[in-house]
Short mmCIF file of C-alpha atoms in Angstrom, two decimals:
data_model
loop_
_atom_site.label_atom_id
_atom_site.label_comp_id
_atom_site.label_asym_id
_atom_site.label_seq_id
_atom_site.Cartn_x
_atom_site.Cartn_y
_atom_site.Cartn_z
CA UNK A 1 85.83 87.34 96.07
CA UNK A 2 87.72 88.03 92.88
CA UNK A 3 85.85 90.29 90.47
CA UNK A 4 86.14 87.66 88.01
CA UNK A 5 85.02 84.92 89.93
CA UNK A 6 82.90 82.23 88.00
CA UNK A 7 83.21 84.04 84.80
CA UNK A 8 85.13 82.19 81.76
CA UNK A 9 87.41 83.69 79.08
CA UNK A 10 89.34 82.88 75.77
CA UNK A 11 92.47 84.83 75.27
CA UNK A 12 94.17 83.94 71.64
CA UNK A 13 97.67 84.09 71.23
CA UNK A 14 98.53 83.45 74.96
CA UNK A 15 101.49 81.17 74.88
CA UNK A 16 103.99 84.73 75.14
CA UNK A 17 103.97 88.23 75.61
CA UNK A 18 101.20 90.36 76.42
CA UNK A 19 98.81 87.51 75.68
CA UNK A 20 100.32 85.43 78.29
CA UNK A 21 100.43 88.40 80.50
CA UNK A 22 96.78 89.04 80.12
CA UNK A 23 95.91 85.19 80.30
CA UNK A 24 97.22 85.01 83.78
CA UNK A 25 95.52 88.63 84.98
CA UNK A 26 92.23 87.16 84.39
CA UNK A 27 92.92 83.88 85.90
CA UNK A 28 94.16 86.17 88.81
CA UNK A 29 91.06 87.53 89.08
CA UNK A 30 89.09 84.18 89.10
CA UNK A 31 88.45 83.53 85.17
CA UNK A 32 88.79 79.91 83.86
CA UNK A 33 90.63 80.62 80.76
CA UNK A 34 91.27 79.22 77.21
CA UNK A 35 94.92 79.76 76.20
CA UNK A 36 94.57 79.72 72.62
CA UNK A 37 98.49 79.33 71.05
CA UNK A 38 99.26 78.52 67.24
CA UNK A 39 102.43 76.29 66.97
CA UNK A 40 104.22 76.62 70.99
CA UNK A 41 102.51 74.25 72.41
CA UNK A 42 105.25 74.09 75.77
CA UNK A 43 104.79 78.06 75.75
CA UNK A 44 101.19 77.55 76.08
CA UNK A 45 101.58 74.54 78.48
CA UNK A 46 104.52 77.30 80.68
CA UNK A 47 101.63 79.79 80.55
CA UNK A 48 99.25 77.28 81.98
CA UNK A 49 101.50 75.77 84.38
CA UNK A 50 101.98 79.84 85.59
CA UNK A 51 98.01 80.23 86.04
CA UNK A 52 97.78 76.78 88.13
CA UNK A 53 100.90 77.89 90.19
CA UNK A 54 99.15 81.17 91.28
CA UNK A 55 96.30 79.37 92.03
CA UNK A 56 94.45 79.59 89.08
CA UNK A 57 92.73 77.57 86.23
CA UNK A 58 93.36 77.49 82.59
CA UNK A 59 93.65 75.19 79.72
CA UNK A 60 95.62 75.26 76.48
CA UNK A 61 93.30 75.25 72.86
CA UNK A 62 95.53 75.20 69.64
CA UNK A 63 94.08 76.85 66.43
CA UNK A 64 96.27 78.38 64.02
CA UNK A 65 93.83 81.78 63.51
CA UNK A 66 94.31 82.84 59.80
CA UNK A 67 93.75 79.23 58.57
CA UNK A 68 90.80 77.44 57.05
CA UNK A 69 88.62 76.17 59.54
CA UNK A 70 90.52 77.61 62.35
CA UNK A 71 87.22 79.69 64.25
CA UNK A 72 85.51 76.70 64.00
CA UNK A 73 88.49 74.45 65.67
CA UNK A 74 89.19 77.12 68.11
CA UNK A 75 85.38 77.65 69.56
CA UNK A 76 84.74 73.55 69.67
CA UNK A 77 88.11 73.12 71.89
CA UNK A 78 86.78 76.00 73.97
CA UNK A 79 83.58 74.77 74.29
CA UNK A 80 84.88 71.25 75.40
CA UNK A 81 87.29 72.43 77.59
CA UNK A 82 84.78 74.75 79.10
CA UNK A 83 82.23 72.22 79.85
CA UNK A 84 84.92 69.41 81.23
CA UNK A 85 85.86 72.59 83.65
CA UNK A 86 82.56 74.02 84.63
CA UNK A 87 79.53 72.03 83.12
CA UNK A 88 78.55 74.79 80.59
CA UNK A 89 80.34 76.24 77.37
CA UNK A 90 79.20 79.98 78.42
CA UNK A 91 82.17 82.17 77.50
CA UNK A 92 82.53 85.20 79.11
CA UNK A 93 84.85 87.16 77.77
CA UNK A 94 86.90 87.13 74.87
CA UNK A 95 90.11 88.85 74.47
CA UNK A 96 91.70 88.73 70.51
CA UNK A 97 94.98 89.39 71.30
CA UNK A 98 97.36 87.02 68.34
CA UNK A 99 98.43 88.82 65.63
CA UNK A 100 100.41 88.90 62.52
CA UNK A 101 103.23 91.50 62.64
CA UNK A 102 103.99 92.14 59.05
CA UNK A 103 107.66 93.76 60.31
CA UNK A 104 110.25 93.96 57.29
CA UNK A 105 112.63 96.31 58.25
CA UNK A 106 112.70 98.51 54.83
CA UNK A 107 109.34 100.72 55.00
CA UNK A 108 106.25 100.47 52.34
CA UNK A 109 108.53 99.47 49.59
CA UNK A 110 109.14 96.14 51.16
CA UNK A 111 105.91 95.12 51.84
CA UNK A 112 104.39 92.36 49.91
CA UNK A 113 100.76 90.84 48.83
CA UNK A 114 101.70 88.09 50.96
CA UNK A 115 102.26 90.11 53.91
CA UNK A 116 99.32 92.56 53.65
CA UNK A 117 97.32 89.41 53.21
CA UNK A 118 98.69 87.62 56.32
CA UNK A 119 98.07 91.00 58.38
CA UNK A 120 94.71 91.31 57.65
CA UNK A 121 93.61 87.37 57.74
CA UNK A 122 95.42 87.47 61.42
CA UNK A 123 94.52 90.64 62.56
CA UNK A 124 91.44 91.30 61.19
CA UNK A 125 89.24 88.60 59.28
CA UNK A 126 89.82 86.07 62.40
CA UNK A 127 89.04 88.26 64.60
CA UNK A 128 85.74 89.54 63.35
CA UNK A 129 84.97 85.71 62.60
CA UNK A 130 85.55 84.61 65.95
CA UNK A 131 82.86 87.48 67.46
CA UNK A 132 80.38 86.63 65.25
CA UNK A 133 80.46 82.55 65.83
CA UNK A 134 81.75 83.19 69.60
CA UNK A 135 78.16 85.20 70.35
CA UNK A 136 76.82 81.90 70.18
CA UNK A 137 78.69 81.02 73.68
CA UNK A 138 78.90 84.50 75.02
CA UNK A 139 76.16 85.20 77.42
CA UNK A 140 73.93 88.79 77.60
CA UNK A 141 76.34 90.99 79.65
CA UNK A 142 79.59 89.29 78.48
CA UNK A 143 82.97 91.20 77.29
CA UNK A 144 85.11 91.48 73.93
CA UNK A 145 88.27 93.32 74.12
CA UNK A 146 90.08 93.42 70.92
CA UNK A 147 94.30 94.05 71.46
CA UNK A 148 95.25 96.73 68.99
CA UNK A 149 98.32 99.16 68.25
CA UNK A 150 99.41 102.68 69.37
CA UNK A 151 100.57 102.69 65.50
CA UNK A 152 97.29 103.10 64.25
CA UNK A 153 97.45 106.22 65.57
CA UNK A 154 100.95 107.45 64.54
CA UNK A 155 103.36 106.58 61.44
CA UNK A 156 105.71 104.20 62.06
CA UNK A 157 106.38 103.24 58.16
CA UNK A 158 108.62 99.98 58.81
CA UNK A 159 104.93 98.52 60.36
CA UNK A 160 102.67 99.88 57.65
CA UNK A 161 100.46 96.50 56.95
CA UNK A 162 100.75 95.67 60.97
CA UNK A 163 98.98 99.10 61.41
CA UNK A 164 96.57 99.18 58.29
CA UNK A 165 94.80 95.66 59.50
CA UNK A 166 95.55 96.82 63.36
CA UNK A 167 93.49 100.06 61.87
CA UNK A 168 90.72 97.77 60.75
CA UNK A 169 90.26 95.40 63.40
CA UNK A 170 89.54 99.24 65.64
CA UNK A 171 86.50 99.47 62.87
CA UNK A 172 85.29 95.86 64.04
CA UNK A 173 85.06 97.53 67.88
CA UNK A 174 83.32 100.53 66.70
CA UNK A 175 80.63 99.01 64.42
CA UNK A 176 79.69 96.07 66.64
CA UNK A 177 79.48 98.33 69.78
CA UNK A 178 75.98 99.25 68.83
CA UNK A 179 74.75 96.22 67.46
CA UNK A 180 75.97 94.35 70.88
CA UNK A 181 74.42 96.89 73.42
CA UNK A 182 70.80 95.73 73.35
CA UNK A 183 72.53 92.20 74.93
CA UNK A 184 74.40 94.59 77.35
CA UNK A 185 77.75 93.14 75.70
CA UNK A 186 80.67 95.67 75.41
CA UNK A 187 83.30 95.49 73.04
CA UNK A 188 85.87 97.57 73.68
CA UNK A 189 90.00 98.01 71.66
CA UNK A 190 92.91 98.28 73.72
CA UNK A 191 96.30 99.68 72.33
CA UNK A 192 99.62 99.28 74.00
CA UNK A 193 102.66 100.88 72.74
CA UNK A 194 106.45 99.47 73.13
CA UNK A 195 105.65 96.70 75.64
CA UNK A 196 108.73 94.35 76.58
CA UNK A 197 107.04 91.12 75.91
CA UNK A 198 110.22 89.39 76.38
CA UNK A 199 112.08 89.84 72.75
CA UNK A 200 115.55 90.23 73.16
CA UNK A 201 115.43 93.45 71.71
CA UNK A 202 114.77 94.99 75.18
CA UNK A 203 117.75 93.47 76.55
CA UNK A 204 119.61 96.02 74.15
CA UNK A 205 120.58 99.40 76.05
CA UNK A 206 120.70 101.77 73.27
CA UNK A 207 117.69 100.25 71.79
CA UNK A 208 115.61 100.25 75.07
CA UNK A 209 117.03 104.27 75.85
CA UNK A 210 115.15 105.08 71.97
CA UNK A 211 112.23 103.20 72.68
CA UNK A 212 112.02 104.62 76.14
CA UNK A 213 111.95 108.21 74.91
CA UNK A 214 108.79 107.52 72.89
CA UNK A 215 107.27 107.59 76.06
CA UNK A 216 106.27 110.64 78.13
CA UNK A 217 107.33 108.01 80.98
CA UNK A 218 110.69 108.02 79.64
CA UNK A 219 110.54 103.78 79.69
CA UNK A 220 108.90 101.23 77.69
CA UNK A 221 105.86 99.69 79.23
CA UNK A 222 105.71 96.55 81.42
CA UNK A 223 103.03 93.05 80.13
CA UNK A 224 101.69 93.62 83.55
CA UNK A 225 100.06 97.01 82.61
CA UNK A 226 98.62 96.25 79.59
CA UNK A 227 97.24 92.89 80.98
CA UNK A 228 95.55 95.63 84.01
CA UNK A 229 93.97 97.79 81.01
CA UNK A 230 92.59 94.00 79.40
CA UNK A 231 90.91 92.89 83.10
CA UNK A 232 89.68 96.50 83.87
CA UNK A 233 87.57 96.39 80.35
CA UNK A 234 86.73 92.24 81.03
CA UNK A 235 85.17 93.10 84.74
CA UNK A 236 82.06 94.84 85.68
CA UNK A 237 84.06 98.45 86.42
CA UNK A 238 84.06 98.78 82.63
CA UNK A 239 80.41 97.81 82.07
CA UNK A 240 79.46 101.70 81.17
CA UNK A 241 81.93 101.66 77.95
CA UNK A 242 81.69 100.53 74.74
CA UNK A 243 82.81 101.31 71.45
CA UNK A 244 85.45 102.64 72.67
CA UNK A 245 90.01 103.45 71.95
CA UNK A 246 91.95 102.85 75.29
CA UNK A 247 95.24 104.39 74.87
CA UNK A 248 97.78 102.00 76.69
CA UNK A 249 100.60 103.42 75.14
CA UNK A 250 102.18 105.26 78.60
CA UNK A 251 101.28 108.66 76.65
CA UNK A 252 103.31 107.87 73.08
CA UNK A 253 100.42 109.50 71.47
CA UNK A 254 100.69 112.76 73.12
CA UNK A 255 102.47 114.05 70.28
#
């Protein structure tokens, strides 16, 4: 039996990338899950179409996190599409992966109001809204995993406002670790590092040999090994930690 078998989970921004990547690890591992996507709906309908062809189940849940009313329209399509699936709207585990990227190329002196905003209402503010209204559907013993940065934890000045609200949504894991325990719920951050989630940028040689040598691995990591990291902290294995920084960065933060 799958170690996920008859649980339920909500991964948001899972049309691409490591969201998608982690969207069909649980599924793997017997989760029904909510593929929450903002504006792709046929990347979110690919990712589904993925799950089902594995043998899997999963349905797609458009909210466009960072906009009024979006927690709200995010946790009712859950809900229905839970219950159509499985008679209840219990959710499991939620994984808030989407974020807000803030790149611009230039450093500090290029970033705007506009952008720091964006970061932190993405990265940050939905996040921490969608824990507290998703503890409604998330049962005693159920699993939050919140998708940071290894650039909280090094400078990388060209994603400054990325990192700050990256930074901040690592305080939301820390505080509400204690205040979810007596429910047996952990909440735990995750941090990958250069992950080739499929932008062309990897499919540049020079560019992949820099990004490479961040790496103690000497290569950039793979969606597949972050997604791992995700399902290891969603299952029962990880049911002793909480609060708690896992470095998925393939050792960039070694120094």
């Amino acid at each position: 039996m799958s170690r996920l078998q008859n649980k339920t989970a909500l991964v948001t921004g899972a049309s691409r990338g490591i969201g998608r990547g982690i969207a069909l690890r649980l599924a793997q591992d017997g989760a029904v899950v909510a593929v929450n996507y903002s504006n792709n709906e046929g990347a979110a309908k690919e990712t589904v179409a993925l799950v089902e062809e594995a043998g899997g189940r999963a349905f797609t849940v458009r909210a466009r996190l960072g906009t009024p009313g979006a927690v709200e329209q995010l946790l009712e399509g859950v809900a229905a599409g839970l219950v159509e699936r499985t008679g209840s709207s219990r959710l499991d585990i939620l994984v808030n992966n989407a974020a807000a990227t803030g790149f611009t190329g230039a450093g500090p002196s290029a970033v705007t109001e506009d952008i720091i905003d964006n970061c932190y209402t993405v990265n940050a503010k939905a996040p921490f809204f969608l824990i507290q209204k998703a503890l409604e559907l998330i049962p005693d013993g159920g699993r939050i995993v919140n998708v940071s940065s290894g650039v909280t934890h090094s400078a990388f000045p060209i994603q400054i406002a990325y990192a700050m609200s990256k930074g901040a949504l690592e305080q939301i894991t820390l505080h509400m670790a204690p205040v979810l325990a007596p429910r047996n719920i952990t909440i735990n951050t995750v941090a990958p590092g250069i992950t080739d989630n499929g932008d062309p940028v990897f499919q540049d040689p020079e560019a992949l040999e820099q990004m490479s040598a961040l790496s103690v691995f000497n290569r950039v990591g793979e969606v597949s090994e972050v997604a791992d990291i995700v399902a290891f902290a969603a299952s029962d294995d990880a049911r002793w930690v909480t609060g708690s920084f896992i470095d998925a960065t393939g050792g960039t933060l070694l120094g």
